Amino acid sequence: MGQPRADVPAPIDPTTTAAWARLGELAARYRSDDGTWTTTLTGLFTEPDRVEAHTHPAGDLHVDLSKNLVDAGVLAELVALAREVGLEGHRDAMFAGERINVTEDRAVLHTALRLPRDAELHVDGQDVVADVHEVLDRVYAFATQVRTGAWRGFSGERIRTVVNIGIGGSDLGPVMAYEALTPYVDDALTCRFISNVDPTDAAQTLAGLDPASTLFIVSSKTFTTLETLTNARLSRTWLLDGLREAGVLGADDGDDSPAAREAVARHFVAVSTALDKVADFGIDPANAFGFWDWVGGRYSLDSAIGTSLAIAVGPERFAELLDGFHTMDEHFRTAPLPQNVPALMGLLNVWYVNFLGAHTHAVLPYAQSLHRFPAYLQQLTMESNGKGVRWDGASVRTDTGEVFWGEPGTNGQHAFYQLLHQGTRIVPADFIAFVNPAHPLRDGETDVHELLLANFLAQTRALAFGKSAEEVRAEGTAEAVVAARVFPGNRPTTSILAPALTPAVLGQLIALYEHITFTQGVVWGIDSFDQWGVELGKQLAKQIAPALSGDDSVLDAQDPSTQSLVRYYREHRER
Ligand code: F6P
């Protein structure tokens, strides 16, 4: 890990900018001190051409921002804020490979992972684009070998199941994208994912699999992560035991025998920046795919961390995904701020968090295939912007990272939308849908996808414009329950539509949220690319583990609550 940089100028405190002061004044026109909305979406929609003015293309995405609680004046101030804090300069520094990850003294170059082959980008004298494509070519060649059956298991069986072992960014991206692109997955292949150190995860994921046709990809940037290394060892034992049981390995072929080592080499590959540690684990470095410290874990799906996906959907589709990322990168890099969708969405989030009191942000895909997208975004946004210290070490003077959460529609409608419609809190929400479904099923005369889209449209409309007491009464509702049936409206949403959930569109969507996250981080002056907040728990878990297995000296060193919990555990342990 690099040392923190000392030579970086302090961020501009957003609260000291002229735009911040003006936004504060404008916010007062939106909401009075008692929480009543004094500017409403119904009122804002009397503006001529509001929808046209607030709808923008970004790659294949059609992004309608019109149902957000803003007018042209607020947007102009948000753009002014972005300029005052130097968003464009920071963006350019990121794309140029400057070491903007200050606390780790690293460049932040996930955007280089999707640069076309003929591009060049030199960092410390090295053309990183050439490096990226060298690894990509190896990943593609390996994926092709597995897909064609040229790569086989130890007994000569074709690989039918690929199990990715990883956690955080080494899991959430691969699993989310695999689920999203299921229609593109080769019929002869299935991917599964093990992440949690809860042994139930490995046990259930491996249940029913045939070791002879299973390939493991151990994915870990650092190759030190407790969960991943534990699951990799469990899987290696499962493989060797299974091959022995099937008679593929002899009963006396121990785990270190040449035959067992050869079996591991056929069934285990690795993805990491720490190739020396891969070899220590017993995986042949020839079967390892590298990446670089300038790729953050949560930004790594489009590196070799996506190897399981490249096998599942094939190199051509994976390349389309990368092109999609690049399309959005180019939009973010070149579009003027007033039409720059990631910048605008990031600035709107700042408006909601810092001026209108939002604590959370919902992401609601009207696409079952995106069911893991909110979970993926939780790491992207919250590990990036859940920070109270700026990149120069000073405390922030504003609220930062909101909680991102969500579920696919329409399931969410029957669960938590009650709060979105009638709760007391403002929850800005992004609605995502596609014109063409992967499975165009009909229920008699009804196009079922249109039922889904009707709900997508209905929800954003209901959230924005609500239903007044007069409308409720006009339905003949008893006066006693009129109030309970009123929908106040004025709940901000962004609608994102695209023709279909293709690999390219998925890449665009992910990059959109990467750059939204970046925009917010720059405004708040925080390093969106470190994650020191995950370290203490890891350290303490290592310290506490011996207390569970009986070490009283470790137990005595714990706080009283921890001691009591460990004692409960010891008393009830049946193993
Ligand atoms: O603990 C958090 C974290 O470091 C994430 O940032 C990362 O994606 C995850 O752990 C997994 O790390 P690795 O890929 O090094 O195993």
mmCIF file of N, CA and C and ligand atoms in Angstrom, residues 166-171 219-226 228 291 296-298 300 305 379 383 531 534-535 538, ligand 1:
data_model
loop_
_atom_site.group_PDB
_atom_site.id
_atom_site.type_symbol
_atom_site.label_atom_id
_atom_site.label_comp_id
_atom_site.label_asym_id
_atom_site.label_seq_id
_atom_site.Cartn_x
_atom_site.Cartn_y
_atom_site.Cartn_z
ATOM 1 N N GLY A 166 -15.013 -14.969 -4.322
ATOM 2 C CA GLY A 166 -14.516 -13.608 -4.077
ATOM 3 C C GLY A 166 -15.540 -12.902 -3.203
ATOM 4 N N ILE A 167 -15.214 -11.723 -2.748
ATOM 5 C CA ILE A 167 -16.175 -10.975 -1.916
ATOM 6 C C ILE A 167 -16.040 -9.491 -2.240
ATOM 7 N N GLY A 168 -17.052 -8.715 -1.899
ATOM 8 C CA GLY A 168 -17.028 -7.280 -2.192
ATOM 9 C C GLY A 168 -16.918 -7.080 -3.695
ATOM 10 N N GLY A 169 -15.972 -6.244 -4.094
ATOM 11 C CA GLY A 169 -15.825 -5.952 -5.518
ATOM 12 C C GLY A 169 -15.407 -7.159 -6.334
ATOM 13 N N SER A 170 -14.889 -8.187 -5.681
ATOM 14 C CA SER A 170 -14.482 -9.390 -6.401
ATOM 15 C C SER A 170 -15.628 -10.389 -6.517
ATOM 16 N N ASP A 171 -16.812 -9.957 -6.087
ATOM 17 C CA ASP A 171 -18.008 -10.812 -6.164
ATOM 18 C C ASP A 171 -19.213 -10.050 -6.717
ATOM 19 N N SER A 219 -10.966 -15.005 -6.983
ATOM 20 C CA SER A 219 -10.850 -13.596 -7.368
ATOM 21 C C SER A 219 -10.590 -12.756 -6.130
ATOM 22 N N SER A 220 -9.432 -12.172 -6.056
ATOM 23 C CA SER A 220 -9.136 -11.313 -4.917
ATOM 24 C C SER A 220 -8.027 -10.356 -5.299
ATOM 25 N N LYS A 221 -8.324 -9.070 -5.225
ATOM 26 C CA LYS A 221 -7.314 -8.081 -5.585
ATOM 27 C C LYS A 221 -6.051 -8.288 -4.736
ATOM 28 N N THR A 222 -6.247 -8.428 -3.434
ATOM 29 C CA THR A 222 -5.094 -8.509 -2.533
ATOM 30 C C THR A 222 -4.614 -9.937 -2.316
ATOM 31 N N PHE A 223 -5.462 -10.890 -2.522
ATOM 32 C CA PHE A 223 -5.231 -12.303 -2.216
ATOM 33 C C PHE A 223 -4.857 -12.498 -0.745
ATOM 34 N N THR A 224 -5.436 -11.659 0.099
ATOM 35 C CA THR A 224 -5.248 -11.826 1.551
ATOM 36 C C THR A 224 -6.604 -11.901 2.251
ATOM 37 N N THR A 225 -7.685 -11.789 1.504
ATOM 38 C CA THR A 225 -9.000 -11.634 2.137
ATOM 39 C C THR A 225 -9.445 -12.945 2.788
ATOM 40 N N LEU A 226 -9.706 -12.843 4.087
ATOM 41 C CA LEU A 226 -10.017 -14.030 4.897
ATOM 42 C C LEU A 226 -11.109 -14.888 4.267
ATOM 43 N N THR A 228 -12.276 -15.071 1.212
ATOM 44 C CA THR A 228 -11.976 -15.672 -0.086
ATOM 45 C C THR A 228 -10.971 -16.805 0.046
ATOM 46 N N PHE A 291 -4.259 -7.746 -12.439
ATOM 47 C CA PHE A 291 -4.684 -6.361 -12.692
ATOM 48 C C PHE A 291 -3.816 -5.452 -11.829
ATOM 49 N N GLY A 296 -9.707 0.053 -8.245
ATOM 50 C CA GLY A 296 -10.329 -0.216 -6.949
ATOM 51 C C GLY A 296 -11.192 -1.462 -7.046
ATOM 52 N N GLY A 297 -11.306 -2.194 -5.943
ATOM 53 C CA GLY A 297 -12.096 -3.432 -5.963
ATOM 54 C C GLY A 297 -13.500 -3.218 -6.493
ATOM 55 N N ARG A 298 -14.149 -2.145 -6.053
ATOM 56 C CA ARG A 298 -15.552 -1.917 -6.451
ATOM 57 C C ARG A 298 -15.667 -1.352 -7.872
ATOM 58 N N SER A 300 -13.855 -2.948 -10.369
ATOM 59 C CA SER A 300 -12.983 -3.913 -11.049
ATOM 60 C C SER A 300 -13.702 -4.923 -11.929
ATOM 61 N N ILE A 305 -11.235 -9.414 -13.149
ATOM 62 C CA ILE A 305 -12.239 -9.849 -12.159
ATOM 63 C C ILE A 305 -13.511 -10.315 -12.875
ATOM 64 N N GLN A 379 -22.100 -1.162 -2.573
ATOM 65 C CA GLN A 379 -20.647 -1.107 -2.365
ATOM 66 C C GLN A 379 -20.056 0.088 -3.114
ATOM 67 N N GLU A 383 -19.140 2.445 -0.063
ATOM 68 C CA GLU A 383 -17.725 2.281 0.265
ATOM 69 C C GLU A 383 -16.937 3.478 -0.281
ATOM 70 N N GLN A 531 -10.962 2.861 1.420
ATOM 71 C CA GLN A 531 -12.031 2.214 2.200
ATOM 72 C C GLN A 531 -11.493 1.806 3.564
ATOM 73 N N VAL A 534 -13.348 -0.227 6.540
ATOM 74 C CA VAL A 534 -13.620 -1.663 6.649
ATOM 75 C C VAL A 534 -12.531 -2.375 7.457
ATOM 76 N N GLU A 535 -11.486 -1.636 7.842
ATOM 77 C CA GLU A 535 -10.313 -2.312 8.400
ATOM 78 C C GLU A 535 -10.467 -2.733 9.854
ATOM 79 N N LYS A 538 -12.095 -6.017 10.494
ATOM 80 C CA LYS A 538 -11.247 -7.153 10.088
ATOM 81 C C LYS A 538 -10.213 -7.450 11.167
HETATM 82 O O1 F6P B 1 -13.090 -5.111 2.752
HETATM 83 C C1 F6P B 1 -13.415 -4.323 1.671
HETATM 84 C C2 F6P B 1 -12.681 -4.758 0.453
HETATM 85 O O2 F6P B 1 -11.360 -4.369 0.538
HETATM 86 C C3 F6P B 1 -13.340 -4.218 -0.800
HETATM 87 O O3 F6P B 1 -12.972 -2.941 -1.092
HETATM 88 C C4 F6P B 1 -12.952 -5.227 -1.795
HETATM 89 O O4 F6P B 1 -13.744 -5.169 -2.944
HETATM 90 C C5 F6P B 1 -13.155 -6.500 -1.000
HETATM 91 O O5 F6P B 1 -12.722 -6.171 0.294
HETATM 92 C C6 F6P B 1 -12.436 -7.714 -1.493
HETATM 93 O O6 F6P B 1 -11.056 -7.529 -1.525
HETATM 94 P P1 F6P B 1 -10.108 -8.460 -2.360
HETATM 95 O O7 F6P B 1 -10.510 -8.370 -3.785
HETATM 96 O O8 F6P B 1 -8.729 -7.946 -2.115
HETATM 97 O O9 F6P B 1 -10.275 -9.862 -1.841
#
